[in-house]
Short mmCIF file of C-alpha atoms and ligand atoms in Angstrom, two decimals:
data_model
loop_
_atom_site.label_atom_id
_atom_site.label_comp_id
_atom_site.label_asym_id
_atom_site.label_seq_id
_atom_site.Cartn_x
_atom_site.Cartn_y
_atom_site.Cartn_z
CA UNK K 832 108.24 108.63 101.59
CA UNK K 833 106.28 105.46 101.14
CA UNK K 834 104.92 103.72 104.37
CA UNK K 835 107.13 100.87 105.59
CA UNK K 836 105.16 98.16 105.31
CA UNK K 837 106.26 95.61 103.07
CA UNK K 838 106.51 91.78 102.16
CA UNK K 839 109.83 90.80 101.89
CA UNK K 840 110.17 87.72 99.63
CA UNK K 841 113.24 85.15 99.34
CA UNK K 842 113.52 83.79 95.77
CA UNK K 843 115.95 81.51 97.17
CA UNK K 844 113.64 80.13 100.01
CA UNK K 845 111.30 79.62 97.10
CA UNK K 846 113.86 77.46 95.01
CA UNK K 847 114.54 75.44 98.13
CA UNK K 848 111.25 74.68 98.96
CA UNK K 849 110.59 73.55 95.41
CA UNK K 850 113.51 71.31 95.38
CA UNK K 851 112.39 69.68 98.34
CA UNK K 852 109.10 69.22 96.73
CA UNK K 853 110.82 67.84 94.21
CA UNK K 854 112.80 65.25 96.17
CA UNK K 855 109.55 64.43 98.19
CA UNK K 856 107.38 63.43 95.28
CA UNK K 857 110.05 60.86 94.22
CA UNK K 858 109.70 59.65 90.68
CA UNK K 859 106.49 62.07 90.38
CA UNK K 860 107.47 65.51 88.61
CA UNK K 861 106.32 68.11 90.83
CA UNK K 862 104.46 70.80 88.68
CA UNK K 863 104.78 74.54 90.83
CA UNK K 864 101.32 75.56 91.63
CA UNK K 865 101.53 79.29 91.44
CA UNK K 866 97.99 80.58 91.38
CA UNK K 867 96.50 83.28 93.37
CA UNK K 868 99.33 85.17 92.39
CA UNK K 869 101.82 83.32 93.41
CA UNK K 870 100.09 82.89 96.85
CA UNK K 871 100.51 86.53 97.45
CA UNK K 872 103.88 86.37 96.95
CA UNK K 873 103.62 87.94 93.06
CA UNK K 874 102.94 85.19 90.35
CA UNK K 875 105.42 86.98 87.93
CA UNK K 876 108.34 86.91 89.91
CA UNK K 877 107.79 83.66 91.45
CA UNK K 878 107.38 82.06 87.77
CA UNK K 879 110.66 83.58 86.74
CA UNK K 880 112.22 82.74 89.76
CA UNK K 881 111.43 79.10 89.46
CA UNK K 882 111.64 79.10 85.66
CA UNK K 883 114.79 77.07 85.63
CA UNK K 884 113.81 74.89 88.16
CA UNK K 885 110.52 73.34 86.57
CA UNK K 886 109.08 72.56 83.41
CA UNK K 887 105.58 73.12 84.34
CA UNK K 888 103.56 75.56 86.37
CA UNK K 889 99.69 74.94 87.64
CA UNK K 890 97.46 77.91 87.68
CA UNK K 891 93.49 78.38 88.48
CA UNK K 892 92.54 80.01 85.74
CA UNK K 893 93.57 81.86 81.95
CA UNK K 894 94.38 85.23 83.40
CA UNK K 895 97.22 83.72 85.49
CA UNK K 896 98.36 81.76 82.79
CA UNK K 897 98.61 85.08 80.69
CA UNK K 898 101.21 86.53 83.48
CA UNK K 899 103.28 83.48 82.85
CA UNK K 900 103.19 83.92 79.18
CA UNK K 901 103.74 87.72 79.24
CA UNK K 902 106.74 87.39 81.18
CA UNK K 903 108.23 85.10 78.21
CA UNK K 904 108.10 81.76 79.73
CA UNK K 905 107.50 78.77 77.60
CA UNK K 906 106.58 76.58 80.00
CA UNK K 907 103.71 73.71 80.25
CA UNK K 908 100.87 75.70 82.15
CA UNK K 909 98.03 73.85 83.25
CA UNK K 910 94.69 75.41 84.34
CA UNK K 911 93.31 73.53 86.99
CA UNK K 912 89.65 74.84 86.63
CA UNK K 913 89.74 74.45 82.72
CA UNK K 914 88.36 77.26 80.85
CA UNK K 915 85.10 79.33 81.93
CA UNK K 916 83.77 80.30 78.43
CA UNK K 917 83.87 78.59 74.49
CA UNK K 918 86.51 81.44 73.69
CA UNK K 919 89.20 80.47 76.00
CA UNK K 920 89.52 76.71 74.12
CA UNK K 921 90.98 79.03 71.69
CA UNK K 922 93.34 80.96 73.75
CA UNK K 923 94.61 77.54 75.32
CA UNK K 924 95.61 76.22 71.88
CA UNK K 925 97.34 79.67 70.82
CA UNK K 926 99.17 80.08 73.84
CA UNK K 927 99.83 76.35 74.55
CA UNK K 928 97.95 75.88 77.93
CA UNK K 929 96.33 72.76 78.96
CA UNK K 930 93.04 73.24 80.54
CA UNK K 931 91.46 70.39 82.89
CA UNK K 932 88.33 69.48 82.00
CA UNK K 933 86.03 68.84 85.00
CA UNK K 934 82.69 69.27 83.58
CA UNK K 935 80.28 68.31 80.31
CA UNK K 936 79.78 71.69 79.55
CA UNK K 937 83.74 72.37 79.45
CA UNK K 938 83.96 69.01 77.10
CA UNK K 939 81.61 70.05 74.74
CA UNK K 940 83.26 73.62 74.45
CA UNK K 941 86.21 71.90 73.40
CA UNK K 942 84.60 69.38 70.97
CA UNK K 943 82.78 72.34 69.16
CA UNK K 944 86.08 74.23 68.95
CA UNK K 945 88.10 74.04 66.12
CA UNK K 946 91.06 74.55 68.34
CA UNK K 947 92.37 71.13 70.00
CA UNK K 948 94.42 72.39 73.00
CA UNK K 949 95.63 68.93 74.63
CA UNK K 950 93.67 68.99 77.96
CA UNK K 951 93.51 66.63 81.55
CA UNK K 952 90.39 65.05 82.69
CA UNK K 953 89.56 65.84 86.22
CA UNK K 954 88.19 62.62 87.97
CA UNK K 955 85.95 63.42 91.45
CA UNK K 956 87.23 60.56 93.70
CA UNK K 957 85.87 61.48 96.69
CA UNK K 958 86.62 65.39 97.02
CA UNK K 959 82.92 66.40 95.45
CA UNK K 960 84.08 69.85 94.47
CA UNK K 961 84.73 69.32 90.88
CA UNK K 962 85.26 66.17 88.14
CA UNK K 963 83.73 63.43 86.57
CA UNK K 964 82.57 60.33 88.19
CA UNK K 965 84.40 57.36 87.24
CA UNK K 966 81.45 55.72 85.68
CA UNK K 967 81.68 58.70 83.16
CA UNK K 968 85.16 58.46 81.97
CA UNK K 969 84.26 56.34 78.86
CA UNK K 970 81.77 58.15 77.71
CA UNK K 971 83.98 61.30 78.10
CA UNK K 972 86.86 59.77 76.68
CA UNK K 973 85.20 58.57 73.49
CA UNK K 974 83.50 62.13 72.85
CA UNK K 975 87.01 63.58 73.05
CA UNK K 976 88.41 60.64 70.64
CA UNK K 977 85.74 61.22 68.40
CA UNK K 978 86.13 64.75 67.96
CA UNK K 979 90.24 64.22 67.99
CA UNK K 980 90.84 65.96 70.87
CA UNK K 981 94.01 65.01 72.62
CA UNK K 982 94.05 64.30 76.32
CA UNK K 983 97.04 64.25 78.42
CA UNK K 984 96.06 62.31 81.37
CA UNK K 985 93.86 62.23 84.51
CA UNK K 986 94.25 64.13 87.53
CA UNK K 987 92.15 64.25 90.96
CA UNK K 988 92.37 66.41 94.05
CA UNK K 989 92.61 64.94 97.68
CA UNK K 990 90.08 66.39 100.48
CA UNK K 991 91.86 65.19 103.71
CA UNK K 992 95.96 64.59 102.72
CA UNK K 993 96.82 66.94 105.81
CA UNK K 994 94.84 64.71 108.23
CA UNK K 995 97.57 61.74 108.97
CA UNK K 996 94.97 58.93 110.38
CA UNK K 997 92.34 59.52 107.79
CA UNK K 998 91.62 56.91 105.52
CA UNK K 999 89.49 59.28 102.69
CA UNK K 1000 93.14 59.42 101.16
CA UNK K 1001 93.98 56.06 100.44
CA UNK K 1002 90.22 55.32 99.42
CA UNK K 1003 90.44 58.09 96.81
CA UNK K 1004 93.86 56.89 95.73
CA UNK K 1005 92.16 53.29 95.02
CA UNK K 1006 89.50 54.81 93.28
CA UNK K 1007 91.55 56.78 91.16
CA UNK K 1008 93.49 54.00 90.08
CA UNK K 1009 90.70 51.75 88.99
CA UNK K 1010 88.78 54.51 87.37
CA UNK K 1011 91.48 55.17 85.05
CA UNK K 1012 93.11 51.69 84.35
CA UNK K 1013 91.64 51.33 81.21
CA UNK K 1014 94.12 54.43 79.65
CA UNK K 1015 97.19 53.13 80.88
CA UNK K 1016 99.01 55.43 78.41
CA UNK K 1017 97.25 58.58 80.19
CA UNK K 1018 99.65 60.39 82.93
CA UNK K 1019 98.34 60.57 86.42
CA UNK K 1020 98.48 63.38 88.43
CA UNK K 1021 97.74 63.57 92.39
CA UNK K 1022 99.31 65.26 95.58
CA UNK K 1023 98.66 68.68 96.73
CA UNK K 1024 101.57 69.89 99.17
CA UNK K 1025 100.13 67.69 102.24
CA UNK K 1026 100.43 64.41 99.91
CA UNK K 1027 103.91 64.87 99.44
CA UNK K 1028 104.55 64.13 103.81
CA UNK K 1029 102.47 61.20 103.48
CA UNK K 1030 104.43 58.13 104.07
CA UNK K 1031 104.02 55.82 101.46
CA UNK K 1032 101.47 58.00 99.07
CA UNK K 1033 101.78 57.38 95.34
CA UNK K 1034 102.10 60.39 93.61
CA UNK K 1035 101.96 58.55 90.01
CA UNK K 1036 103.59 61.02 87.33
CA UNK K 1037 102.64 64.35 88.34
CA UNK K 1038 102.47 65.85 91.92
CA UNK K 1039 100.73 69.51 92.38
CA UNK K 1040 102.68 71.25 95.42
CA UNK K 1041 101.47 74.80 96.11
CA UNK K 1042 101.61 76.39 99.68
CA UNK K 1043 104.84 74.27 100.50
CA UNK K 1044 106.57 76.27 97.75
CA UNK K 1045 105.87 79.38 99.84
CA UNK K 1046 107.21 77.74 103.21
CA UNK K 1047 103.96 77.57 104.86
CA UNK K 1048 102.87 74.35 106.45
CA UNK K 1049 100.04 72.03 104.64
CA UNK K 1050 99.85 70.04 108.02
CA UNK K 1051 97.70 71.32 110.82
CA UNK K 1052 100.28 70.03 113.54
CA UNK K 1053 103.45 70.95 112.40
CA UNK K 1054 105.05 74.54 111.09
CA UNK K 1055 106.45 74.54 107.85
CA UNK K 1056 110.22 74.97 109.41
CA UNK K 1057 109.29 71.35 110.96
CA UNK K 1058 109.28 70.04 107.48
CA UNK K 1059 112.23 71.39 106.36
CA UNK K 1060 110.57 74.29 104.54
CA UNK K 1061 111.90 78.05 104.58
CA UNK K 1062 109.81 80.56 104.98
CA UNK K 1063 109.57 82.74 101.66
CA UNK K 1064 107.52 86.11 102.64
CA UNK K 1065 108.69 88.29 105.72
CA UNK K 1066 105.88 90.72 106.58
CA UNK K 1067 107.32 93.90 108.13
CA UNK K 1068 106.15 97.53 109.08
CA UNK K 1069 107.49 99.74 111.47
CA UNK K 1070 106.58 101.21 114.85
CA UNK K 1071 104.85 104.85 114.38
CA UNK K 1072 104.19 105.53 117.92
CA UNK K 1073 105.07 104.43 121.52
CA UNK K 1074 103.37 105.31 124.80
CA UNK K 1075 102.83 104.04 128.55
CA UNK K 1076 99.37 103.02 129.18
CA UNK K 1077 98.35 103.60 132.86
CA UNK K 1078 96.40 100.66 134.60
CA UNK K 1079 92.67 100.92 133.24
CA UNK K 1080 93.74 102.41 130.01
CA UNK K 1081 91.77 100.94 127.00
CA UNK K 1082 93.41 100.10 123.99
CA UNK K 1083 91.66 100.70 120.53
CA UNK K 1084 88.20 100.07 118.99
CA UNK K 1085 85.67 98.54 121.38
CA UNK K 1086 87.90 98.91 123.95
CA UNK K 1087 88.50 95.43 124.03
CA UNK K 1088 92.28 95.01 126.43
CA UNK K 1089 92.50 97.20 129.50
CA UNK K 1090 95.93 97.73 131.28
CA UNK K 1091 96.58 96.19 134.49
CA UNK K 1092 99.81 97.84 135.44
CA UNK K 1093 101.99 100.80 133.62
CA UNK K 1094 102.57 99.20 130.09
CA UNK K 1095 105.05 100.40 127.52
CA UNK K 1096 102.86 100.08 124.19
CA UNK K 1097 103.38 100.19 120.44
CA UNK K 1098 101.41 101.09 117.41
CA UNK K 1099 102.42 98.95 113.98
CA UNK K 1100 101.64 100.95 110.74
CA UNK K 1101 99.85 97.48 109.44
CA UNK K 1102 96.24 96.33 109.66
CA UNK K 1103 93.68 94.40 107.85
CA UNK K 1104 93.54 96.97 105.26
CA UNK K 1105 96.88 95.09 104.40
CA UNK K 1106 95.88 91.80 104.55
CA UNK K 1107 96.63 91.26 108.52
CA UNK K 1108 94.01 89.20 110.16
CA UNK K 1109 91.26 90.72 111.88
CA UNK K 1110 90.37 87.90 114.10
CA UNK K 1111 94.22 87.75 115.27
CA UNK K 1112 93.41 88.59 118.93
CA UNK K 1113 95.38 89.33 121.80
CA UNK K 1114 98.29 87.30 122.48
CA UNK K 1115 99.63 86.87 118.96
CA UNK K 1116 103.15 87.03 118.46
CA UNK K 1117 105.04 89.91 116.93
CA UNK K 1118 108.85 90.09 116.67
CA UNK K 1119 110.08 93.74 117.80
CA UNK K 1120 113.89 94.51 118.62
CA UNK K 1121 115.00 90.85 118.71
CA UNK K 1122 112.12 89.99 120.79
CA UNK K 1123 108.63 88.40 120.88
CA UNK K 1124 106.11 90.74 121.87
CA UNK K 1125 102.23 90.24 121.93
CA UNK K 1126 99.53 91.83 119.52
CA UNK K 1127 96.76 93.48 122.06
CA UNK K 1128 93.09 94.92 121.40
CA UNK K 1129 91.33 94.78 118.03
CA UNK K 1130 93.49 94.97 114.77
CA UNK K 1131 92.08 98.26 112.93
CA UNK K 1132 92.49 99.00 109.09
CA UNK K 1133 96.03 100.60 109.20
CA UNK K 1134 97.39 99.79 112.64
CA UNK K 1135 97.47 97.53 115.25
CA UNK K 1136 98.74 97.60 118.66
CA UNK K 1137 101.59 95.67 120.40
CA UNK K 1138 102.40 95.20 124.50
CA UNK K 1139 105.90 96.31 124.33
CA UNK K 1140 106.68 94.79 127.95
CA UNK K 1141 109.61 92.18 126.32
CA UNK K 1142 111.11 95.20 124.20
CA UNK K 1143 110.87 97.78 126.50
CA UNK K 1144 113.54 99.83 124.75
CA UNK K 1145 111.30 99.74 121.27
CA UNK K 1146 111.14 103.00 119.74
CA UNK K 1147 109.30 104.78 116.67
CA UNK K 1148 110.98 103.49 113.76
CA UNK K 1149 112.20 100.59 114.96
CA UNK K 1150 111.06 97.18 112.67
CA UNK K 1151 108.48 94.98 113.41
CA UNK K 1152 107.73 91.20 112.06
CA UNK K 1153 104.52 90.07 111.73
CA UNK K 1154 105.34 86.51 110.07
CA UNK K 1155 108.30 85.20 108.03
CA UNK K 1156 111.75 84.07 109.46
CA UNK K 1157 111.00 84.93 113.30
CA UNK K 1158 107.28 84.26 113.53
CA UNK K 1159 105.74 81.23 111.38
CA UNK K 1160 102.53 82.19 109.46
CA UNK K 1161 101.19 79.23 110.52
CA UNK K 1162 101.43 80.65 114.24
CA UNK K 1163 99.75 83.97 113.27
CA UNK K 1164 97.13 81.62 111.16
CA UNK K 1165 96.52 79.61 114.17
CA UNK K 1166 95.64 82.41 116.63
CA UNK K 1167 93.66 83.97 113.60
CA UNK K 1168 91.54 80.65 113.32
CA UNK K 1169 92.74 79.85 109.67
CA UNK K 1170 95.20 78.68 107.71
CA UNK K 1171 98.81 80.04 105.91
CA UNK K 1172 97.10 79.94 102.64
CA UNK K 1173 94.62 82.53 103.90
CA UNK K 1174 97.09 84.72 105.51
CA UNK K 1175 99.63 84.96 102.38
CA UNK K 1176 96.86 85.10 99.78
CA UNK K 1177 95.29 87.52 101.46
CA UNK K 1178 98.24 90.28 101.73
CA UNK K 1179 96.86 93.45 99.74
CA UNK K 1180 98.11 95.28 96.85
CA UNK K 1181 98.77 98.15 99.03
CA UNK K 1182 101.71 96.17 100.58
CA UNK K 1183 104.57 96.73 98.00
CA UNK K 1184 106.57 92.99 97.69
CA UNK K 1185 109.99 93.40 97.74
CA UNK K 1186 112.08 90.66 96.11
CA UNK K 1187 115.85 89.15 97.16
CA UNK K 1188 117.94 86.46 96.01
CA UNK K 1189 121.89 85.85 97.05
CA UNK K 1190 121.99 88.77 99.52
CA UNK K 1191 120.83 91.04 97.00
CA UNK K 1192 117.58 92.71 95.97
CA UNK K 1193 116.10 91.37 92.77
C1 PLP O 463 95.47 74.61 95.04
C2 PLP O 463 95.86 73.29 94.12
C3 PLP O 463 97.03 72.64 94.56
C4 PLP O 463 97.97 72.86 95.54
O1 PLP O 463 97.32 72.61 96.87
P1 PLP O 463 98.34 72.89 98.27
O2 PLP O 463 97.68 72.43 99.58
O3 PLP O 463 98.56 74.42 98.24
O4 PLP O 463 99.73 72.42 98.08
C5 PLP O 463 97.01 71.20 93.78
N1 PLP O 463 95.95 70.87 92.84
C6 PLP O 463 95.22 71.56 92.77
C7 PLP O 463 94.02 70.98 91.72
C8 PLP O 463 94.47 72.67 93.45
O5 PLP O 463 93.67 73.47 93.28
#
C-alpha cells in the first residue's frame, strides 16, 4: 500500500491559466515556461497538456528540452540559459532548439561550430544576472553575422516587475527598446508572469509566463485566485494518528509548542522530505474535514502536527490538504517566509504526481 501523500495536478486549470496568460499578453505570444520540471508539476505531462495551446516552450537547460522532444512534441523550444558546453550547439541544431546567448564564450562556441541553430541574444537591461550590455550588441551581432549564425531576436528579463510602484521596469523597458532599435526585424521578448499584470506594460512579440501557469501568484500582495488564476497542484496527505494533548504536553522536535488546554491533535504523513517547508511554523493553515486547522510545532522530515480544535471529529485516514484548492500555496509560502515558486518546485520525487482532466484521471 503506497503512502497517501500525493500531488494532484489539474490539467484543465493549467490550460485555463495559460489562456489567461495569452489573453493578458495582448498582441504578444506567450511562450509557456516549463523549466524546473514544469515548476514541480512534471515537465512531460505539462508539455503534453499545453501542446495544443502553445507553439513555444521555454526551459532552462538542454535536459529539459530533451524531455519535451522525448514526448514527440515538435514545438519551438527556447533554452533560457543557452548552452552549457560547445558540443550542445550541435544538439540544438539537431533537435531544433533555440539557445539564448548571454556571454561571449557562448557566441564563440556558436561561431566555431559547424551547426548553426537559430538563437536569441540576451540583453542586460538592469537585472545584472545574464546578458550583454547594450553597448556590446553591435559587436556580437556582427560576429554572428560573419559566421552566418541566424539570430531570431532579443530578450531581456525584469528584476522587479512584481513591485507595482517600482520604476525599474519602465527603465529596463526603455533601455531594452533603445538597445535593440538598430535591428527592427528582430523579434523581441520580455515579460515574466508579473509583467502580464502591469497596466500598460509592452510585452513586444513574445511574453514568457511561468509561475502563473501553475496558479501561483507572481505578485507579493495578491493571491493567485485574486488574479483569476486556478491552482493546479493540490498537495494532499492523510492523518495517520490522532490524540488529545493534556495541558503542558509539548509537540515535536525541540518541544516548541506546548498545549495550554486539552487539545485534539493529529499527525499528517508529510514533511520536509516531501518538500513541505520546514520554515512553515505554528499557525500555518492546513485543510482538514472541511475546516481550516493550524500546523503546530516543528515540521519533521516525514510528518507534521496539526491542532484539530477546529475539526475535532477528524480521525486517522482523513484527507488533509497542505495547499491547493482550499489553501493557496501563496499563503503557505508567506508563513514559510518564501514564495509559491519555491514550494511548487520543491515538492520532492517521493511524492507521486496524479494527473486529472475533465473530471477523470489522466
Ligand atoms: C523563469 C523565467 C521566466 C518565467 O518567470 P515567472 O516569474 O515564473 O513567470 C521568464 N523568463 C526567464 C528568462 C526566466 O528565467
